[in-house]
PDB file of C-alpha atoms and ligand atoms in Angstrom:
ATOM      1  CA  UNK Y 280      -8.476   3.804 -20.850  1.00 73.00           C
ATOM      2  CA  UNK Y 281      -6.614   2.001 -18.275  1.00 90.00           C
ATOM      3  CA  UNK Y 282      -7.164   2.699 -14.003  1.00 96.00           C
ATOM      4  CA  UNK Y 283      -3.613   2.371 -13.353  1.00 98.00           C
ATOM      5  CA  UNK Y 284      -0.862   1.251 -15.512  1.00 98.00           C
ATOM      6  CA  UNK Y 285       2.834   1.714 -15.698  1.00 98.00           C
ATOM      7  CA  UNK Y 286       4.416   1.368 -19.486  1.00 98.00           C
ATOM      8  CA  UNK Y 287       8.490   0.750 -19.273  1.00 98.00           C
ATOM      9  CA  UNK Y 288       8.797   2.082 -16.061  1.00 98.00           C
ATOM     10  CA  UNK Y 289      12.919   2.018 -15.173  1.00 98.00           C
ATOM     11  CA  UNK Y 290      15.155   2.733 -11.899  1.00 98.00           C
ATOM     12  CA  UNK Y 291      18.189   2.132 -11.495  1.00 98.00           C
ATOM     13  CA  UNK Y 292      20.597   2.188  -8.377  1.00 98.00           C
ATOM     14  CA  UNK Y 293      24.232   2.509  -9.879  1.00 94.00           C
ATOM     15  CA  UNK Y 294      24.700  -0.932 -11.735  1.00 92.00           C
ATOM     16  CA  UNK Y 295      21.250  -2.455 -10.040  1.00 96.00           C
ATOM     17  CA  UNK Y 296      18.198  -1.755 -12.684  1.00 98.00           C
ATOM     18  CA  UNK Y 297      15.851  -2.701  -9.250  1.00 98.00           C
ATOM     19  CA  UNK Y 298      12.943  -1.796 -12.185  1.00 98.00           C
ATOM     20  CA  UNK Y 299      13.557  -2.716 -15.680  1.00 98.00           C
ATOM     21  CA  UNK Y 300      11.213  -1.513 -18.232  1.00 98.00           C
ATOM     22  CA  UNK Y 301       8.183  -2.914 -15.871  1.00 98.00           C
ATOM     23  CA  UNK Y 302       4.926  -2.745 -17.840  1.00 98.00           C
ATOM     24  CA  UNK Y 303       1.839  -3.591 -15.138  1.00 98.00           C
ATOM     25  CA  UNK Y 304      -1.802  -3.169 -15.200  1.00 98.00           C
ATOM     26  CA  UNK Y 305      -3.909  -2.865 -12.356  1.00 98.00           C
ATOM     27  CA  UNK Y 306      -7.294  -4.834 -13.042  1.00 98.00           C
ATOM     28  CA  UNK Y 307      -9.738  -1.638 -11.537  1.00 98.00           C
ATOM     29  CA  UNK Y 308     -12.028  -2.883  -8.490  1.00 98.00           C
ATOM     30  CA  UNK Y 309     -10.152  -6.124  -8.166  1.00 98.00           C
ATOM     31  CA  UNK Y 310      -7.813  -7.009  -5.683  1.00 98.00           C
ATOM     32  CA  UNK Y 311      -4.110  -7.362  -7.655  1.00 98.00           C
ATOM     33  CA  UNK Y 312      -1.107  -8.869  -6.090  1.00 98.00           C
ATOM     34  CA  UNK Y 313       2.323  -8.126  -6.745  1.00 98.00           C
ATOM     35  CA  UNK Y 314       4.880 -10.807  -5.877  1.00 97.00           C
ATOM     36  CA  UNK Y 315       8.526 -12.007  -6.652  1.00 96.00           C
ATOM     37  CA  UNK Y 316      11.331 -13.256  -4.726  1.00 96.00           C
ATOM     38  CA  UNK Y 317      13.074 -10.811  -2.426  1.00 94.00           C
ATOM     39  CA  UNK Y 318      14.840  -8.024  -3.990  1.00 96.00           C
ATOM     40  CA  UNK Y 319      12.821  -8.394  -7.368  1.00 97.00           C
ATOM     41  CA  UNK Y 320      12.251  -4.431  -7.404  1.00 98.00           C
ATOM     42  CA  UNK Y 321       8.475  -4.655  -6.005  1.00 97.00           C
ATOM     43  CA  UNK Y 322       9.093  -1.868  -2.978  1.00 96.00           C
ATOM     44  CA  UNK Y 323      11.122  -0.197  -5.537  1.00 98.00           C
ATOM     45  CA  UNK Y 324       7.739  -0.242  -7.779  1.00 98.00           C
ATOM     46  CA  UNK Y 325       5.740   1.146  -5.000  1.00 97.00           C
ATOM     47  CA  UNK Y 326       8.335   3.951  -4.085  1.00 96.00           C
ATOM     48  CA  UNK Y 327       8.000   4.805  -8.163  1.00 98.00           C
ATOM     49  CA  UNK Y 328       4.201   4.804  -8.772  1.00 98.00           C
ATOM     50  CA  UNK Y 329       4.043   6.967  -5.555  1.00 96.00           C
ATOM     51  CA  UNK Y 330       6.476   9.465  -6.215  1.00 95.00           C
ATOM     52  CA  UNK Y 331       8.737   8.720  -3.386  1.00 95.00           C
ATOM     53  CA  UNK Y 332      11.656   8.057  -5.899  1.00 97.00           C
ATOM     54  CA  UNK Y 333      11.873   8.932  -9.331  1.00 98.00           C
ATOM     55  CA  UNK Y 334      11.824   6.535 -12.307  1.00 98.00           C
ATOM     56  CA  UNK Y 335      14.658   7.222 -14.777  1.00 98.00           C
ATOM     57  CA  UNK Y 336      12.333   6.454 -17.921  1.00 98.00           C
ATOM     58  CA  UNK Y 337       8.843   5.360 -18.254  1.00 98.00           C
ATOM     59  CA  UNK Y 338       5.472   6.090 -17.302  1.00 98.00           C
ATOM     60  CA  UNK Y 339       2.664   6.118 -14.862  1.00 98.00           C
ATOM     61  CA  UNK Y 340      -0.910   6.978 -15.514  1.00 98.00           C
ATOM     62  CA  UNK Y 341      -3.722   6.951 -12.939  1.00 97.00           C
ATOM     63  CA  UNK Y 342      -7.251   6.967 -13.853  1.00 94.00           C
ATOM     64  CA  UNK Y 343      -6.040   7.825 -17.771  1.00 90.00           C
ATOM     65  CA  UNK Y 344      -3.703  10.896 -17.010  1.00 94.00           C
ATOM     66  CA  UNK Y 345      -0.090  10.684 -16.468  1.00 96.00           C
ATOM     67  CA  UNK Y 346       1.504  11.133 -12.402  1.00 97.00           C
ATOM     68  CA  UNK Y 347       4.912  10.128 -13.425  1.00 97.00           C
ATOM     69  CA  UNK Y 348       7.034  11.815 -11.182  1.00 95.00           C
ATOM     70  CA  UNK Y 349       4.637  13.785  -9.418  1.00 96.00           C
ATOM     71  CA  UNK Y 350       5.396  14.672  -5.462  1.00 94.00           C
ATOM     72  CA  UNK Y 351       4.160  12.050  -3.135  1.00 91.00           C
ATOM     73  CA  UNK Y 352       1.480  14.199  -2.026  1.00 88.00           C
ATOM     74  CA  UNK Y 353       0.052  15.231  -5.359  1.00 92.00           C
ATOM     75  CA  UNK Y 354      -0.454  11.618  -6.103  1.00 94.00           C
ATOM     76  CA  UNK Y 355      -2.155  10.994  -2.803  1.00 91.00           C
ATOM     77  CA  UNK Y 356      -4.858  13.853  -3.607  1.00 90.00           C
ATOM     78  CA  UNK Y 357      -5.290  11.772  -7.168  1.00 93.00           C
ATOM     79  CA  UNK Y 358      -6.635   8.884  -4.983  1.00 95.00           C
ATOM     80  CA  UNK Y 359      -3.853   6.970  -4.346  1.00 96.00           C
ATOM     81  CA  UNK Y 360      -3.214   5.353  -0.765  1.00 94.00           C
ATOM     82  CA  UNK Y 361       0.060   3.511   0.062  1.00 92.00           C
ATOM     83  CA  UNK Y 362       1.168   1.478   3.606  1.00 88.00           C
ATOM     84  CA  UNK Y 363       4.620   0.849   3.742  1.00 83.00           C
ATOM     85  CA  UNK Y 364       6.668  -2.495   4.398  1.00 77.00           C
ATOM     86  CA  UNK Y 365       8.159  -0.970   7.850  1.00 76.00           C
ATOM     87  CA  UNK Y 366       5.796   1.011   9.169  1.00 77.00           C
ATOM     88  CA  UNK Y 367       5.672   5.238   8.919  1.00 82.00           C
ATOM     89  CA  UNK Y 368       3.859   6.281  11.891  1.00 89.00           C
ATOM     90  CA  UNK Y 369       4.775   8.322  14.373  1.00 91.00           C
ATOM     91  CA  UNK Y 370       5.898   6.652  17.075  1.00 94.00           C
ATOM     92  CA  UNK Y 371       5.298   8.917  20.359  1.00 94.00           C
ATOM     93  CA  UNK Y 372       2.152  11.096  19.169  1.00 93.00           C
ATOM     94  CA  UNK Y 373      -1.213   9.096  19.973  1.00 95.00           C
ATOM     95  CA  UNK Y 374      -3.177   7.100  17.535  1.00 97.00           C
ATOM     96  CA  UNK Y 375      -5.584   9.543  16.967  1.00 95.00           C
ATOM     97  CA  UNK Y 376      -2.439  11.838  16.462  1.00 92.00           C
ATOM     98  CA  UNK Y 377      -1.414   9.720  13.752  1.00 94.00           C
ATOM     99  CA  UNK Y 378      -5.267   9.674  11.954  1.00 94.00           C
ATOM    100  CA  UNK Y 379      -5.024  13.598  12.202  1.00 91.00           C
ATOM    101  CA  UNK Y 380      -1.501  14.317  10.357  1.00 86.00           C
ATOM    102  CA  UNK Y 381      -2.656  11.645   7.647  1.00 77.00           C
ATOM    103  CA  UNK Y 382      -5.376  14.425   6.475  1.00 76.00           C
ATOM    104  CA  UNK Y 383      -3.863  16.441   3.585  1.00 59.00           C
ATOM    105  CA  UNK Y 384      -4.650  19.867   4.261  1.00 59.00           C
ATOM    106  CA  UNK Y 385      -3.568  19.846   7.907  1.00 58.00           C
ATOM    107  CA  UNK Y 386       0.580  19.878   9.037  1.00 63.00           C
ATOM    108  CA  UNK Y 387       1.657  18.128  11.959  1.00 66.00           C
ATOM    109  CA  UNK Y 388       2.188  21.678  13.715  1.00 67.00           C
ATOM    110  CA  UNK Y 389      -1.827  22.146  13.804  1.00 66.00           C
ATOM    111  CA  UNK Y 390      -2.061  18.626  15.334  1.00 65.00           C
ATOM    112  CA  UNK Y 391       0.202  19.284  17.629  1.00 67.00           C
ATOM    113  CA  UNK Y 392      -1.819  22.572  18.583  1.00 65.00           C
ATOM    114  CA  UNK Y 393      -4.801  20.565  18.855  1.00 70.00           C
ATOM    115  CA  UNK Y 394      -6.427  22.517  16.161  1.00 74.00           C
ATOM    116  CA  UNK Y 395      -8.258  19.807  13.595  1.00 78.00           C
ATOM    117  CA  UNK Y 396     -11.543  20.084  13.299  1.00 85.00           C
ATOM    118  CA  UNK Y 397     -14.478  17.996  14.768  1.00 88.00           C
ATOM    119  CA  UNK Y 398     -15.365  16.415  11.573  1.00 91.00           C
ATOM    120  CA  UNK Y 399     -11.495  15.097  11.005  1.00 91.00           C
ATOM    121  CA  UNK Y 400     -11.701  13.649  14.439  1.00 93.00           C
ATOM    122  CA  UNK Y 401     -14.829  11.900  13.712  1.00 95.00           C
ATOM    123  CA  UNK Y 402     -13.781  10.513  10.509  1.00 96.00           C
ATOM    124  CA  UNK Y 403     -10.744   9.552  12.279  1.00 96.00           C
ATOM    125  CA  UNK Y 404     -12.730   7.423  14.955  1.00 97.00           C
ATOM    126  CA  UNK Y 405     -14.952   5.997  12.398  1.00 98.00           C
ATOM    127  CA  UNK Y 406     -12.088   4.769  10.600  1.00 98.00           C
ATOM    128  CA  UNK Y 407     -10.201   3.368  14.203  1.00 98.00           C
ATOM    129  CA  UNK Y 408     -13.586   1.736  15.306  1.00 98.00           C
ATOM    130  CA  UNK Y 409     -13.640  -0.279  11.565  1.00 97.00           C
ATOM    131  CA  UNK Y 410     -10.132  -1.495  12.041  1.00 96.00           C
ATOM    132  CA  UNK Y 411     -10.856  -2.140  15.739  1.00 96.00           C
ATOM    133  CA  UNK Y 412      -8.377   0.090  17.365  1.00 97.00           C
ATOM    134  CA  UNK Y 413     -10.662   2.778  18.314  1.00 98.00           C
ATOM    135  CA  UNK Y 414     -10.362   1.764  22.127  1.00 98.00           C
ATOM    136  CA  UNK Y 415      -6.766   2.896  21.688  1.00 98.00           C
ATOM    137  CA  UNK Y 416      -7.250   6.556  20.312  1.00 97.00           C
ATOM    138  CA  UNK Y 417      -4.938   8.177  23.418  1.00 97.00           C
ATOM    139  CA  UNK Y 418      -2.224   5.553  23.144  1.00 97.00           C
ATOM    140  CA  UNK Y 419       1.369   6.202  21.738  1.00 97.00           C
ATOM    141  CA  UNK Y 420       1.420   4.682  18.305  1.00 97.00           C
ATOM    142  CA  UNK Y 421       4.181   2.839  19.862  1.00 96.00           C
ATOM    143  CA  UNK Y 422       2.587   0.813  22.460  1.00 97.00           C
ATOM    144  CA  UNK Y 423       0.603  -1.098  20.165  1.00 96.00           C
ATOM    145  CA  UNK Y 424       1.250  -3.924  18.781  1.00 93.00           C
ATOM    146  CA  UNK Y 425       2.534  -4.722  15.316  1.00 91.00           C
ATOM    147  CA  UNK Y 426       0.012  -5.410  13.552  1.00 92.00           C
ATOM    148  CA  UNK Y 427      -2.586  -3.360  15.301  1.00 95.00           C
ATOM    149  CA  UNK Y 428       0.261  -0.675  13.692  1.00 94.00           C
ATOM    150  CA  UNK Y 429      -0.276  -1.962  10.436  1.00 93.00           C
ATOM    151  CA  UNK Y 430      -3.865  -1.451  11.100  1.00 95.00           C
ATOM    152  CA  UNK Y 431      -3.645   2.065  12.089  1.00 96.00           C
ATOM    153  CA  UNK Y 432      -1.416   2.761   8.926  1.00 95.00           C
ATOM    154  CA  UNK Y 433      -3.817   1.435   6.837  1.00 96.00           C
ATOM    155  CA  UNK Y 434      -6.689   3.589   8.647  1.00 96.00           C
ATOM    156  CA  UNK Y 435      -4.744   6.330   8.090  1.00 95.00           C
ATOM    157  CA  UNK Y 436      -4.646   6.149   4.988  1.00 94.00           C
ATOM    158  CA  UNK Y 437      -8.343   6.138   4.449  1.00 96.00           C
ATOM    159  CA  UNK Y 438      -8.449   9.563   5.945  1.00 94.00           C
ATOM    160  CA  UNK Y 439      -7.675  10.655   2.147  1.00 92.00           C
ATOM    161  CA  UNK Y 440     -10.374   8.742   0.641  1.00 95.00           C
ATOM    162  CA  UNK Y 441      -8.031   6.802  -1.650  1.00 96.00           C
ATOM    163  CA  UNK Y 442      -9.622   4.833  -5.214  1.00 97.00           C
ATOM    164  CA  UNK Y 443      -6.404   2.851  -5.245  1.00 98.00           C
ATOM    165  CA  UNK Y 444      -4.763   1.185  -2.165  1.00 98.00           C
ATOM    166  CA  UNK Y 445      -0.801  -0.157  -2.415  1.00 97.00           C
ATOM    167  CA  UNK Y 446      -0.037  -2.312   0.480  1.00 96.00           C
ATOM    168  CA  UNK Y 447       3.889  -3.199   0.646  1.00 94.00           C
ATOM    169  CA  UNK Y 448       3.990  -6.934   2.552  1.00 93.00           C
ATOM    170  CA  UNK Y 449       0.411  -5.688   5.406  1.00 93.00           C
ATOM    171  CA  UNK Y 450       0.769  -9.605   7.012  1.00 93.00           C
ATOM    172  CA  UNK Y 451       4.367  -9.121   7.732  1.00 90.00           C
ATOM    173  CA  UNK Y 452       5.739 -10.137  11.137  1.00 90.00           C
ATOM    174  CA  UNK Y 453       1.761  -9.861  11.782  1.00 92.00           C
ATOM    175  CA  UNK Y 454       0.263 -13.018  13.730  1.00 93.00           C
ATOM    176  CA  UNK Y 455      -2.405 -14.962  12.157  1.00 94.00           C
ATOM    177  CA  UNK Y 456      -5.724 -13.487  13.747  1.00 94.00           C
ATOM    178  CA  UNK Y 457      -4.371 -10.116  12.875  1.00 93.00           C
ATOM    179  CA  UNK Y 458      -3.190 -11.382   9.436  1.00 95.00           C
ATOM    180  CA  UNK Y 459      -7.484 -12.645   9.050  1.00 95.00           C
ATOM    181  CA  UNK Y 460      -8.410  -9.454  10.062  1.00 95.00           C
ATOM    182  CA  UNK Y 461      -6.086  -7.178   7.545  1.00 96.00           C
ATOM    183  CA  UNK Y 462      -7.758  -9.750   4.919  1.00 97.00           C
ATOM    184  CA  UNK Y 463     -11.166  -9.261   5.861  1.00 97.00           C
ATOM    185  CA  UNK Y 464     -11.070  -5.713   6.261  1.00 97.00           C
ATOM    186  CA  UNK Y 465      -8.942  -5.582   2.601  1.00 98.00           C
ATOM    187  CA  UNK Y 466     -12.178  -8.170   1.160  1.00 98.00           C
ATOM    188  CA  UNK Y 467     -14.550  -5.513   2.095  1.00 98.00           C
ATOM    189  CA  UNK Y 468     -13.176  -2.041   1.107  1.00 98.00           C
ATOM    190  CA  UNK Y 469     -12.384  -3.850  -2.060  1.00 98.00           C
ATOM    191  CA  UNK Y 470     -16.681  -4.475  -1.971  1.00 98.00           C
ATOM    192  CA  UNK Y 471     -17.310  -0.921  -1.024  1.00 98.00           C
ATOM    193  CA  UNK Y 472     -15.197  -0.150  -4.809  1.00 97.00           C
ATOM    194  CA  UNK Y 473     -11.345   0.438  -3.671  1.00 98.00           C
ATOM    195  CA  UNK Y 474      -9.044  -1.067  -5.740  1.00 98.00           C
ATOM    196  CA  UNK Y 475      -6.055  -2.758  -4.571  1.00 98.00           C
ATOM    197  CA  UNK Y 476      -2.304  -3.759  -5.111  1.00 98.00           C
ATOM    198  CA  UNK Y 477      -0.623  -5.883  -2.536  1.00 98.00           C
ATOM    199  CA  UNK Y 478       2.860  -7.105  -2.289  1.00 97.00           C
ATOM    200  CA  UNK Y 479       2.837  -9.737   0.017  1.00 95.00           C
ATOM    201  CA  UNK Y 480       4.816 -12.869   0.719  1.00 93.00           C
ATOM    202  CA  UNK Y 481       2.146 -15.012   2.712  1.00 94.00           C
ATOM    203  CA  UNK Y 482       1.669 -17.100  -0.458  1.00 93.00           C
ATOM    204  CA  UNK Y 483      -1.631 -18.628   0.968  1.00 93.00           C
ATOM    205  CA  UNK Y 484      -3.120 -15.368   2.175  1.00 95.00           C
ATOM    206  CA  UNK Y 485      -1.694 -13.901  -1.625  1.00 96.00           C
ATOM    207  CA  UNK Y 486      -3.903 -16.935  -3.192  1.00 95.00           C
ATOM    208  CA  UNK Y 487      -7.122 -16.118  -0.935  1.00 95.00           C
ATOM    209  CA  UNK Y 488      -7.218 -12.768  -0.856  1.00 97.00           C
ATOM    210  CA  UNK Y 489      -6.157 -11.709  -5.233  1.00 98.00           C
ATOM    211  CA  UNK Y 490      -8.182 -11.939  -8.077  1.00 98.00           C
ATOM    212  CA  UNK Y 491      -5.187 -11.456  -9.875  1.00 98.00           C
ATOM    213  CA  UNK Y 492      -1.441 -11.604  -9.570  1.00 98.00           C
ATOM    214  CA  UNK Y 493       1.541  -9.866 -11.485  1.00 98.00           C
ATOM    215  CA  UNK Y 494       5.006 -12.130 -10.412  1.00 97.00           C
ATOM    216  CA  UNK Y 495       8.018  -9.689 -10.994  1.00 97.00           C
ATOM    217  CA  UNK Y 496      11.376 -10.855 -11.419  1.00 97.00           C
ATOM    218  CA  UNK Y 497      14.222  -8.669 -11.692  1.00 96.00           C
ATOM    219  CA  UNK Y 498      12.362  -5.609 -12.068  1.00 97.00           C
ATOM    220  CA  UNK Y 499      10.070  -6.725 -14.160  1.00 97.00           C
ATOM    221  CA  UNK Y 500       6.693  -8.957 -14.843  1.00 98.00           C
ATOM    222  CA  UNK Y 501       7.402 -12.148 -15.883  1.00 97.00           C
ATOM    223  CA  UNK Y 502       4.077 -13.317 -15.499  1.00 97.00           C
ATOM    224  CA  UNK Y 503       0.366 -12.063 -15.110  1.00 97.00           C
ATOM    225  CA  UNK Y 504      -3.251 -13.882 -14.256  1.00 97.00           C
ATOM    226  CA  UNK Y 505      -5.696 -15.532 -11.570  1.00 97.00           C
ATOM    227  CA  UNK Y 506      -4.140 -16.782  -8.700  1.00 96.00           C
ATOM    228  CA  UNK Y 507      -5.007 -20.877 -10.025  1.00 93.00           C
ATOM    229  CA  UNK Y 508      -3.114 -19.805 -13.209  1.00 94.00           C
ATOM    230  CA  UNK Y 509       0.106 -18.175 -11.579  1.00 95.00           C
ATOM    231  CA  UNK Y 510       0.280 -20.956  -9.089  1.00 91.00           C
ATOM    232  CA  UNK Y 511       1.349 -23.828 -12.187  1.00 92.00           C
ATOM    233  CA  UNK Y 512       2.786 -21.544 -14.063  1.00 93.00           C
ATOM    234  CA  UNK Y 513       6.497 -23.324 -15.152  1.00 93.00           C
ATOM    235  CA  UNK Y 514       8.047 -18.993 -15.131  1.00 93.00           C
ATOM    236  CA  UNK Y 515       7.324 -18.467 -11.761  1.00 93.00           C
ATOM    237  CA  UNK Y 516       7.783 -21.668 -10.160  1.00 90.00           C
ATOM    238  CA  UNK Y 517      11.441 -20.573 -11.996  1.00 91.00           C
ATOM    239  CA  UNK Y 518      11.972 -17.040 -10.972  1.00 90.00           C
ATOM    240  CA  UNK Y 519      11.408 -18.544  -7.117  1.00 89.00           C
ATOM    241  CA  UNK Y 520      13.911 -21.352  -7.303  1.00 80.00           C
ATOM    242  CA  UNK Y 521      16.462 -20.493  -9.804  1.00 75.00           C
ATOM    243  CA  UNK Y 522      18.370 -18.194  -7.666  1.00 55.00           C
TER     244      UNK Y 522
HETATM  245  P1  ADP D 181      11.793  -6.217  -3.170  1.00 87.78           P
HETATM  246  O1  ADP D 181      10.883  -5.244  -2.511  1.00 87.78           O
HETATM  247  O2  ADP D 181      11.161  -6.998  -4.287  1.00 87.78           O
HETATM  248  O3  ADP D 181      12.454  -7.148  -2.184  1.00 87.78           O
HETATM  249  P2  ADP D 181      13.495  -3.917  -3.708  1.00 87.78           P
HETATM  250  O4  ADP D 181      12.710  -3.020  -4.594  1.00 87.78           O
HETATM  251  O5  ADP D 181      13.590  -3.545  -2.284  1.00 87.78           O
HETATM  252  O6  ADP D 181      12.991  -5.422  -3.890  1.00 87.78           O
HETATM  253  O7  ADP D 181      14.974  -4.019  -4.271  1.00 87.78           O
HETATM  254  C1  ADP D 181      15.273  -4.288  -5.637  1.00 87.78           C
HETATM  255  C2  ADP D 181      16.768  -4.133  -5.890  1.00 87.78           C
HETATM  256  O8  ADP D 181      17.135  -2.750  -5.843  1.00 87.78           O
HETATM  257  C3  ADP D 181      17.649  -4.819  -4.848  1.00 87.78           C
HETATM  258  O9  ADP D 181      18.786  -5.319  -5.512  1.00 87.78           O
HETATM  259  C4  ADP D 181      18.006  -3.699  -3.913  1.00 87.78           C
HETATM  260  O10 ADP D 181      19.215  -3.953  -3.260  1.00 87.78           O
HETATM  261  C5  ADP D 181      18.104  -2.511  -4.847  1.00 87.78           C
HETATM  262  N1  ADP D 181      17.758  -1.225  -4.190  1.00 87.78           N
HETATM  263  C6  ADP D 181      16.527  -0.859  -3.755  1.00 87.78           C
HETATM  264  N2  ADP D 181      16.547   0.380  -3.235  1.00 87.78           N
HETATM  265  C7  ADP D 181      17.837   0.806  -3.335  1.00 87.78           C
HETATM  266  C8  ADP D 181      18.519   2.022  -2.993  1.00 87.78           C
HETATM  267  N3  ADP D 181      17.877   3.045  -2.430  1.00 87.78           N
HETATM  268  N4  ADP D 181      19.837   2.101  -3.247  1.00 87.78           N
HETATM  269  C9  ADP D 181      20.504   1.075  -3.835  1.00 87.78           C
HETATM  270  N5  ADP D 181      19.922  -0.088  -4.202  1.00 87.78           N
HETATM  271  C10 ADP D 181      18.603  -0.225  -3.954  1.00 87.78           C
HETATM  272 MG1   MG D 182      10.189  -5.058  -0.497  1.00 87.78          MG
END
């Protein structure tokens, strides 16, 4: 039985296939990289295993039973966690704010009432003080710098507890000693048992960071394997340079 797999898995956008027939495994309690040149259907992956679009064919199975299709937040409560390439957060409430409407049960209307519980707000600051942002609880989610945002989004998503973490390009537009931290922080969850699937451009941090990487290329895997063996391999170096 497989952690999390995808079999076929196909999307289409009138003539673009941005997914064609992708077949992936995630290696369970490693740290798995997804990477391919820019517009190689790898967001268009993420939006499909997490039910934000649906996938014209194929399938998705998650700790051995089948989510394909399911709502976004019905694959959340399975255990999946997902940051996004541009950020979702919500810009003007606080950064606690954003912690609180990341738990599944409550609405944004209760956090706005100031309802959550005592234990959600703990969690919540246990989770800000890991990522080092606790200091910035009553802050706008907009004041704060990008990659303390990326940061937050990523503690946010811990709120749900999540087996399986998909991060869509975390060192983006992020500067280096943030970049270190997201990678430290991603080195030890991944020790405390999350697994995790990272599309990420940062080639270097890619190399340091996966135990294994899957190399799409129009839609689709053209190559899978530890980072040494992806780096020589002749189908990747050709997916990047031949246009
Ligand atoms: P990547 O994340 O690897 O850069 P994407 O998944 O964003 O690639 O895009 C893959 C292909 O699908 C691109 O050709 C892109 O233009 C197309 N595409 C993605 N989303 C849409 C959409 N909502 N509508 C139309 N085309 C899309
Ligand atoms: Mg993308």
């Amino acid at each position: 039985m497989s952690f999390f797999a995808t079999t076929e898995l196909t999307r289409s956008f009138g003539g673009v296939t941005a997914v064609d027939r992708a077949t992936v495994e995630v290696l369970p309690g490693k740290i798995n990289g997804l990477i391919g040149p820019n517009g190689s259907g790898k967001t268009t992956f993420f939006n499909l295993v997490t039910g934000v679009i649906k996938p014209d064919s194929g399938v998705v199975t998650f700790r051995g039973a089948p989510v394909t299709g399911f709502p976004p937040h019905r694959i959340a409560q399975a255990g999946l966690g997902r940051t996004f390439q541009v950020t979702r957060l919500l810009p003007r409430l606080t950064v606690m704010d954003n912690m609180l409407v990341a738990v599944r049960s409550r609405g944004i209307r209760d956090v706005l009432r100031k309802v959550a519980p005592a234990e959600d707000v703990e969690r919540a600051m246990d989770w800000l003080r890991r990522v080092g942002i606790d200091h910035l609880r009553d802050q706008p989610a907009q004041l704060l710098s990008y990659g303390q945002q990326k940061m937050l989004e990523i503690a946010s998503i811990l709120m749900a507890d999540p087996e399986l973490i998909l991060l869509d390009e975390p060192a983006g537009g992020v500067n280096p000693v943030m970049v270190e931290r997201i990678a430290t922080l991603v080195r030890e969850l991944n020790a405390e048992g999350r697994t995790f699937l990272i599309v990420e451009h940062n080639m270097e941090l890619v190399m340091s960071l996966c135990d294994h990487v899957v190399v799409f290329s129009r839609g689709t895997p053209i190559a899978a394997g530890p980072p040494s063996m992806i780096q020589t391999d002749p189908r990747v170096l050709e997916a990047y340079l031949g246009g």
